[in-house]
N, CA and C atoms as an extended XYZ file, in Angstrom:
369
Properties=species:S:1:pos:R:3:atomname:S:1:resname:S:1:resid:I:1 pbc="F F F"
N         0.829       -1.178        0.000 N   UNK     1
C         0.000        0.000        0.000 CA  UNK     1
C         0.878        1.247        0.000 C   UNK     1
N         0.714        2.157       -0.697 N   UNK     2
C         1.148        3.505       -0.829 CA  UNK     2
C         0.832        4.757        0.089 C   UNK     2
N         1.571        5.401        0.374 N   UNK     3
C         1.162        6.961        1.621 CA  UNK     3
C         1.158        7.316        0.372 C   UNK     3
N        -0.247        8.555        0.711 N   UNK     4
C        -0.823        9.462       -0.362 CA  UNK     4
C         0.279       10.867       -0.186 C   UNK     4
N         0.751       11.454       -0.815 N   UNK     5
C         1.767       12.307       -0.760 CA  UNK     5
C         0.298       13.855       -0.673 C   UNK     5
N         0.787       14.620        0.071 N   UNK     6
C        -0.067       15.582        0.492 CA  UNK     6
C        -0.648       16.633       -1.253 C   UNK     6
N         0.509       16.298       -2.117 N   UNK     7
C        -0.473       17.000       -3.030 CA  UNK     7
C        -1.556       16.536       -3.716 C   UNK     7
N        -1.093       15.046       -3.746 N   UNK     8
C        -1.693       13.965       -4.126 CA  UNK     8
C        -3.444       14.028       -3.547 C   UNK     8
N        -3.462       14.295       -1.877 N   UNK     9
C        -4.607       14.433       -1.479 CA  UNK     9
C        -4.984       15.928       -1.617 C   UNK     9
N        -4.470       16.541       -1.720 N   UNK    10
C        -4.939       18.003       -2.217 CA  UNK    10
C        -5.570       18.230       -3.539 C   UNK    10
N        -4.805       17.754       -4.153 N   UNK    11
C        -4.694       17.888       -5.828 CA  UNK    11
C        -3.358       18.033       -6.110 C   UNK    11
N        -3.567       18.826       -7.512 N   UNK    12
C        -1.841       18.399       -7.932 CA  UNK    12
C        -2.222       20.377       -8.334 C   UNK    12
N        -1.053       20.831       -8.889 N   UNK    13
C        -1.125       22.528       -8.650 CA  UNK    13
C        -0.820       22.997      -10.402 C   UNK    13
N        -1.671       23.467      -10.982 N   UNK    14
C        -0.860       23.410      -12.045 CA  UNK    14
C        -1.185       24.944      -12.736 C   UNK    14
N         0.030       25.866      -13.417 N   UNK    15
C         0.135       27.105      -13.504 CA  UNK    15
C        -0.118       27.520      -14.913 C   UNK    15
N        -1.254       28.729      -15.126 N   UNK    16
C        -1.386       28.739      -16.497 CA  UNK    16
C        -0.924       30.465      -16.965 C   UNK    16
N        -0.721       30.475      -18.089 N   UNK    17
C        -0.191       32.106      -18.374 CA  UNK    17
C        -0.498       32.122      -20.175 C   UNK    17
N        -1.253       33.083      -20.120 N   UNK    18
C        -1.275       33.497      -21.199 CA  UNK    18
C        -0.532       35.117      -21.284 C   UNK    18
N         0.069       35.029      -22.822 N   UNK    19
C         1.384       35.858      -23.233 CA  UNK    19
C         0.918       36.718      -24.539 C   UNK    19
N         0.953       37.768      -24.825 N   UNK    20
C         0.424       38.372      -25.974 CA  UNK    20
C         1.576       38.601      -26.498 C   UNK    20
N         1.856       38.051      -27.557 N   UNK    21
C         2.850       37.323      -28.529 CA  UNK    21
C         2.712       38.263      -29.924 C   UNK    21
N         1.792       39.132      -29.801 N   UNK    22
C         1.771       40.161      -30.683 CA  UNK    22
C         3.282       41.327      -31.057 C   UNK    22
N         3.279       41.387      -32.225 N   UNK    23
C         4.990       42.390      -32.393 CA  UNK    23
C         4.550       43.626      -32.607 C   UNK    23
N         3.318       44.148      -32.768 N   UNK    24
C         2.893       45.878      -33.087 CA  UNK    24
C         1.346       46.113      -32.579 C   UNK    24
N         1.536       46.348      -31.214 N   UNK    25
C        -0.176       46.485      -31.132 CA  UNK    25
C        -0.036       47.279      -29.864 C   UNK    25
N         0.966       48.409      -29.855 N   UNK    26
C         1.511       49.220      -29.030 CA  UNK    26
C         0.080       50.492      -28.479 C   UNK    26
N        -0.704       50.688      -29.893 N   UNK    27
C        -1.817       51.312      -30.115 CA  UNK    27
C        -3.323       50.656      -29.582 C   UNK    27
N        -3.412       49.785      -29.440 N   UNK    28
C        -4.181       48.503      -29.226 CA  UNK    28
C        -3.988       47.150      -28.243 C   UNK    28
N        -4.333       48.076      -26.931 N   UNK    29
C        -3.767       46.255      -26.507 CA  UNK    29
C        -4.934       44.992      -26.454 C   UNK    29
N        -4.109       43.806      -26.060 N   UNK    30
C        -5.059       42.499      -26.506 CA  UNK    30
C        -5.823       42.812      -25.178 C   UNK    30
N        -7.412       42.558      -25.117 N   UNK    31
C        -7.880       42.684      -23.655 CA  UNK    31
C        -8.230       40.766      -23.367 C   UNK    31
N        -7.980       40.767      -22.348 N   UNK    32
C        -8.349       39.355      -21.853 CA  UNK    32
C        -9.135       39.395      -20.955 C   UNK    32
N       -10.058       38.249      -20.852 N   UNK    33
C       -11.156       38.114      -19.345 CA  UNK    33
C       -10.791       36.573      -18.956 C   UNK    33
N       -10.947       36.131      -17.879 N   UNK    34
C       -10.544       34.422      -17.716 CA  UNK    34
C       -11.742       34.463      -16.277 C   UNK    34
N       -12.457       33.599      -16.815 N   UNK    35
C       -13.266       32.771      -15.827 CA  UNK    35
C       -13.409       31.799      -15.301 C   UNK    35
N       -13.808       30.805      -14.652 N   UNK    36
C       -14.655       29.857      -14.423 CA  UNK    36
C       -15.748       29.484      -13.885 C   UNK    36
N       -16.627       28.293      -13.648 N   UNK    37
C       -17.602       28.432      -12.974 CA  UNK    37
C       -18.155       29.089      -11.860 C   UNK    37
N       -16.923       28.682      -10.852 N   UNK    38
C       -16.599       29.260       -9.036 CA  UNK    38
C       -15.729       30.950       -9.368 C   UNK    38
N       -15.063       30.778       -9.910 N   UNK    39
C       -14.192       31.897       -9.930 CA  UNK    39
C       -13.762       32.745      -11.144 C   UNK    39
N       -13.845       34.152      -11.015 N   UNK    40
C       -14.244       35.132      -12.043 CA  UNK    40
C       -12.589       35.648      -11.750 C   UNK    40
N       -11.626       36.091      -12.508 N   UNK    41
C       -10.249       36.116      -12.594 CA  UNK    41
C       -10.592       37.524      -12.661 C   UNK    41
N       -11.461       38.448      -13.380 N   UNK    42
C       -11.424       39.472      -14.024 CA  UNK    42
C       -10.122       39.618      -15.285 C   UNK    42
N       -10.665       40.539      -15.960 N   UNK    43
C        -9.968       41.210      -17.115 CA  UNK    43
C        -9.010       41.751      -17.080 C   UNK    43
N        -8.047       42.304      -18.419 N   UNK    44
C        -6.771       42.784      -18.149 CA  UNK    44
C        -6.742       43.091      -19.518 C   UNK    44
N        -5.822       44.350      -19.598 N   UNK    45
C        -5.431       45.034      -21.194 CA  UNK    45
C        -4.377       44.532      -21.169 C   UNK    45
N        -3.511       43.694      -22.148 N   UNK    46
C        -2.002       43.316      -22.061 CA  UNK    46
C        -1.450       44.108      -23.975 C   UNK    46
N         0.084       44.879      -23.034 N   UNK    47
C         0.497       45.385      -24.268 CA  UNK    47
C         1.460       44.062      -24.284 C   UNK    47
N         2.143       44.595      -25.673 N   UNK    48
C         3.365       43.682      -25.997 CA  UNK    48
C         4.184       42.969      -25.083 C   UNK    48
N         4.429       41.442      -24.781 N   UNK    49
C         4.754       40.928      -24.114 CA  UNK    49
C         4.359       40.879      -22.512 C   UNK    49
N         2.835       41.798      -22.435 N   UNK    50
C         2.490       41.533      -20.960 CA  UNK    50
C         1.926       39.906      -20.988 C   UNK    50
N         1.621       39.594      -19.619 N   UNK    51
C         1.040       38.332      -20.052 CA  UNK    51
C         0.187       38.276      -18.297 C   UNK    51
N        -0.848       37.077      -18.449 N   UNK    52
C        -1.825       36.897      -17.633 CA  UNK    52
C        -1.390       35.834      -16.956 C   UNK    52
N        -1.401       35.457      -15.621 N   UNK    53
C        -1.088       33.788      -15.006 CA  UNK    53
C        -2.040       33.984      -13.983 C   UNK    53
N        -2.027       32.642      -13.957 N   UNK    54
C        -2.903       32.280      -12.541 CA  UNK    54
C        -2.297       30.949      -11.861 C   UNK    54
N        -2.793       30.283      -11.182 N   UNK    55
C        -2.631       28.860      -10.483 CA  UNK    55
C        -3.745       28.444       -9.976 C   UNK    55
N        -3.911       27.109      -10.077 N   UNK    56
C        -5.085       26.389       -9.802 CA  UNK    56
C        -4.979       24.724       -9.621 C   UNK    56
N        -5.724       24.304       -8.437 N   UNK    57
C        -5.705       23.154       -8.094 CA  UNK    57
C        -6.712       22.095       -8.164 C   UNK    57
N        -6.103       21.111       -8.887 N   UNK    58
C        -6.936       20.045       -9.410 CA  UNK    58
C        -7.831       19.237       -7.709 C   UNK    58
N        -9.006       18.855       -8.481 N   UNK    59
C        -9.106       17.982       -6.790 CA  UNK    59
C        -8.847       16.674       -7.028 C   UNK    59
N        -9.014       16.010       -5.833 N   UNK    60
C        -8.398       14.700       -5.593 CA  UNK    60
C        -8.704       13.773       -6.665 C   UNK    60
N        -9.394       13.596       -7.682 N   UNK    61
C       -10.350       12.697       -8.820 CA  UNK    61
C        -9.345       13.340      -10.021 C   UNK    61
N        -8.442       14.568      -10.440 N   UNK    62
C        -7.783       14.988      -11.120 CA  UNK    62
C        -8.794       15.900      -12.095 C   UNK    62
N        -9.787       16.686      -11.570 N   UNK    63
C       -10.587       17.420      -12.293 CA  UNK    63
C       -10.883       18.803      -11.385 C   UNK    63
N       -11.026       19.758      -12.177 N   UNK    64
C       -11.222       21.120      -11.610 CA  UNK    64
C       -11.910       21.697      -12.579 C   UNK    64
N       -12.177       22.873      -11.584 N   UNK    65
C       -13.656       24.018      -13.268 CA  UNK    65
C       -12.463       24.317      -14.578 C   UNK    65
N       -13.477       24.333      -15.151 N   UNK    66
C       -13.145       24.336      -16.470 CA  UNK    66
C       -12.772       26.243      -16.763 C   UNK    66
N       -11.516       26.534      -16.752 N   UNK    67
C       -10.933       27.932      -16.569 CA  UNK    67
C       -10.809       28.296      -19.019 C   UNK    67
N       -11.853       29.322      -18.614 N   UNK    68
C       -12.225       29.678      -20.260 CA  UNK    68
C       -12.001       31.364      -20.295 C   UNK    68
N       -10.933       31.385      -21.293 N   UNK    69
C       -10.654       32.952      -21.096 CA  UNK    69
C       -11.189       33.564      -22.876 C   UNK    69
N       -11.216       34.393      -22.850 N   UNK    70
C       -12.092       35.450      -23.568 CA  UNK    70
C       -10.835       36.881      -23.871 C   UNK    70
N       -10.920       36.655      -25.768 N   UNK    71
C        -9.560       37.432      -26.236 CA  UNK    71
C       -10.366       38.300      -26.713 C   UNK    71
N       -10.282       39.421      -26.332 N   UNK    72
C       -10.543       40.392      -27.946 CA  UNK    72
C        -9.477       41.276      -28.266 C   UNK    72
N        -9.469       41.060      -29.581 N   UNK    73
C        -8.433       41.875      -30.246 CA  UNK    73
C        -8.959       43.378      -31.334 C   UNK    73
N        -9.169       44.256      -30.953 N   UNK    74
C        -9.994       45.153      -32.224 CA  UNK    74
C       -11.060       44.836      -32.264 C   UNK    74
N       -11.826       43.831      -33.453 N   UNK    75
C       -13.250       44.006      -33.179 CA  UNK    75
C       -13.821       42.851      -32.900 C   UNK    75
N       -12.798       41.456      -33.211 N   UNK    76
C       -12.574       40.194      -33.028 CA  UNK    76
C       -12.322       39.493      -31.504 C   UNK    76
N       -13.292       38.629      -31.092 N   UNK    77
C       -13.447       38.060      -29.839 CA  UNK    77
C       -13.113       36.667      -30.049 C   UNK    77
N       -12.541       36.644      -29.165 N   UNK    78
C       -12.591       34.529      -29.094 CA  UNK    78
C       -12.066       33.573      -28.266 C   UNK    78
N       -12.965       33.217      -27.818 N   UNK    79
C       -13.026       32.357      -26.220 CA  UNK    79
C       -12.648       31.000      -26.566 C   UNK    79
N       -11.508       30.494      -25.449 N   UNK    80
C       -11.038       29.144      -25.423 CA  UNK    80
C       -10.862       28.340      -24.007 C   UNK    80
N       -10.861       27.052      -24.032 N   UNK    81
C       -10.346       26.855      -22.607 CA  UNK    81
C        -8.853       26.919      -22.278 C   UNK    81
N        -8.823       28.150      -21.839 N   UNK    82
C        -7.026       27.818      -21.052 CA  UNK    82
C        -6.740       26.909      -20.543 C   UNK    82
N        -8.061       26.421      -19.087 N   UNK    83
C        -7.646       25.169      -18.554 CA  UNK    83
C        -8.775       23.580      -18.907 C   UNK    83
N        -8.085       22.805      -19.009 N   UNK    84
C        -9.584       21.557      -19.215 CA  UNK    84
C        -8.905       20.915      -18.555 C   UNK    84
N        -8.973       19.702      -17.448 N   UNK    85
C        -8.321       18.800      -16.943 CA  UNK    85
C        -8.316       17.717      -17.658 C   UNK    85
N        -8.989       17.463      -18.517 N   UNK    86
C        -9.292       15.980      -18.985 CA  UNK    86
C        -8.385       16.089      -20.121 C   UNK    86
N        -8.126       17.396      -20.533 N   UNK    87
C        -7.101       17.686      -22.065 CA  UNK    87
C        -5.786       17.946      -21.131 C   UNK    87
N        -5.676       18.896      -19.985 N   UNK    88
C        -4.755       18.900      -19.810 CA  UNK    88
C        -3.446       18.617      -18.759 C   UNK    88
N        -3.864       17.518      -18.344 N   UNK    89
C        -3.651       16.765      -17.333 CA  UNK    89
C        -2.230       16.206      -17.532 C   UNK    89
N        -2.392       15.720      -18.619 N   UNK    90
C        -0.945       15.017      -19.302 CA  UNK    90
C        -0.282       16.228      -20.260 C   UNK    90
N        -1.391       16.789      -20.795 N   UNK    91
C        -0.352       17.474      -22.001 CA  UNK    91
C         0.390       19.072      -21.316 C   UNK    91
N        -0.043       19.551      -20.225 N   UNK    92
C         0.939       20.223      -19.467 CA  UNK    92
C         2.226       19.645      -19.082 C   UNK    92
N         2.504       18.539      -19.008 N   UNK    93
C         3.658       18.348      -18.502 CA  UNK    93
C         4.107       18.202      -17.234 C   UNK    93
N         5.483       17.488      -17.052 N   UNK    94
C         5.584       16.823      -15.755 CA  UNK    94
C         6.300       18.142      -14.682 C   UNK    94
N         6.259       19.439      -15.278 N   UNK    95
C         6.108       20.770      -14.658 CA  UNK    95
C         4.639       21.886      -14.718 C   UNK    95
N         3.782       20.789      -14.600 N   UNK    96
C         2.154       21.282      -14.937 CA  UNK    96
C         2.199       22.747      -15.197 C   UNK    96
N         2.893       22.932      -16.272 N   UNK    97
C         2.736       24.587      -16.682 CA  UNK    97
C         2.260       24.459      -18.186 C   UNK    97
N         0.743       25.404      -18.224 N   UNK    98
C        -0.123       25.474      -19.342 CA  UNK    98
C         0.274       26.776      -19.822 C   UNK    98
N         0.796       26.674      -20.779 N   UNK    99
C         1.279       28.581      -21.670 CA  UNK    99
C         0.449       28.231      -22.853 C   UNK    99
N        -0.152       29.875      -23.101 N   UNK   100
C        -0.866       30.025      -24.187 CA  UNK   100
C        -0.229       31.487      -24.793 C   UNK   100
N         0.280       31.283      -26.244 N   UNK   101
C         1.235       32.169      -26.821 CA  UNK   101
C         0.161       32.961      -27.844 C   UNK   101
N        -0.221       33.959      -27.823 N   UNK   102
C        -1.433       34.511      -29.208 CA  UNK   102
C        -0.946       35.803      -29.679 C   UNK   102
N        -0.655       35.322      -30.904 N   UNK   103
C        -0.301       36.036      -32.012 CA  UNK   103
C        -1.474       36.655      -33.034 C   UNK   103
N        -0.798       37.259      -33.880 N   UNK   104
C        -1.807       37.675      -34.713 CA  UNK   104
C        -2.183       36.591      -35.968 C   UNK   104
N        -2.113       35.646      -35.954 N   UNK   105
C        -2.327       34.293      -36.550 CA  UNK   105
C        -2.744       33.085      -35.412 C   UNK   105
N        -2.693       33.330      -34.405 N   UNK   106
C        -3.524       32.344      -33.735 CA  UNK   106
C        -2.966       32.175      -32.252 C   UNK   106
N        -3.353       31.714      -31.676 N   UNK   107
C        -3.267       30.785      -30.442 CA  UNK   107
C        -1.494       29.556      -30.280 C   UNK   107
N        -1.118       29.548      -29.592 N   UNK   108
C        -0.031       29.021      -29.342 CA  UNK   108
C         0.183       28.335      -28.261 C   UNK   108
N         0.298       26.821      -28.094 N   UNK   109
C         0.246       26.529      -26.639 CA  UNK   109
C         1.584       25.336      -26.541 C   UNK   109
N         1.760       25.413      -25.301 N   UNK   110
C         3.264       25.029      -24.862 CA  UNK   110
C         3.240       24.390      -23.482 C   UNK   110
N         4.249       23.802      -23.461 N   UNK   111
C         4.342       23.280      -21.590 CA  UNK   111
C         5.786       23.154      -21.130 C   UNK   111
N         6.404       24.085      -22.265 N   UNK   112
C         7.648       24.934      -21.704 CA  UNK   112
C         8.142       26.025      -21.935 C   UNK   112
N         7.325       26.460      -23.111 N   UNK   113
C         7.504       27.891      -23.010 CA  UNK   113
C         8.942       28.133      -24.661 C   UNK   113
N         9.170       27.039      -24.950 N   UNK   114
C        10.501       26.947      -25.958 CA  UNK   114
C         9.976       26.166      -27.345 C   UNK   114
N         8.716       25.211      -27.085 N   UNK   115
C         8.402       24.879      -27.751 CA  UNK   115
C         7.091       24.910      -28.483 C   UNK   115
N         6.321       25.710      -29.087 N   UNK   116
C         4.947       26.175      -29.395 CA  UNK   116
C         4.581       26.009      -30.116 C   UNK   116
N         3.375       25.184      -30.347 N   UNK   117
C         2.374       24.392      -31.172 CA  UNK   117
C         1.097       25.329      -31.321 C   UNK   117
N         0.853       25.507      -32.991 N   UNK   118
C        -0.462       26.617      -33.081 CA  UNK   118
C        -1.662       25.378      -32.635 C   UNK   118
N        -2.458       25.996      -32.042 N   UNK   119
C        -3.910       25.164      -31.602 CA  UNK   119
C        -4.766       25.485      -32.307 C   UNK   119
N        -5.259       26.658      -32.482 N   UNK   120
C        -6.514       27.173      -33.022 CA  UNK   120
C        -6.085       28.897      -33.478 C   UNK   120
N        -6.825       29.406      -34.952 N   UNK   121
C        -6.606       30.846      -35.501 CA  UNK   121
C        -7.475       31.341      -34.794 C   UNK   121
N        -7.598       32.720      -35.160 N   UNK   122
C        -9.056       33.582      -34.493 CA  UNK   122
C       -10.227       33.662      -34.929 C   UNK   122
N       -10.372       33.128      -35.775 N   UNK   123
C       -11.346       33.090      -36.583 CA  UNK   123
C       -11.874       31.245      -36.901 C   UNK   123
């Protein structure tokens, strides 16, 4: 039999940041909102290279609210899940860090920050 290691009975902790990956929008910044069911993050204007993080803990079953943030860029909106447990459980990585990179061609997501895979455009 195994001792449950305390994060283990907590949950496990895992850190998300979205990065506005934009190169000219000095005039325009990206606005972000991030929610979830229980908890409302509020909004944020991010210029060039600001970026948004949070942290959040899975519960003991390896599931937590479903954390859905909300981009608008100019006149263009578009909502994704930053966090899903069931998607991102494994594909964060064995340093549970969820990065989301958004450019002016799309969405960018990573779980180190060196290596970035487009997910989804804005449209």
């Amino acid at each position: 039999m195994s001792i449950l290691e305390p994060q283990n009975f907590y949950g496990t902790e895992y850190n998300i940041r979205v990065v506005n990956g934009f190169t000219n929008n000095s005039s325009l910044p990206l606005v972000i909102w991030c929610a979830s069911q229980n908890s409302d993050l509020g909004g944020r204007a991010l210029q060039e290279h600001d970026d948004f993080s949070w942290s959040l803990r899975t519960s003991l079953w390896g599931t937590t609210d479903l954390f859905k943030c909300t981009m608008k860029w100019d006149r263009i909106r578009r909502s994704f899940e930053a966090f899903k447990a069931s998607r991102d459980i494994q594909r964060c990585g064995p340093f549970r860090k969820c990065s989301w990179l958004v450019r002016e061609d799309g969405f960018y997501f990573s779980n180190d920050e060196l290596n970035w895979k487009k997910d989804f455009s804005w449209l």
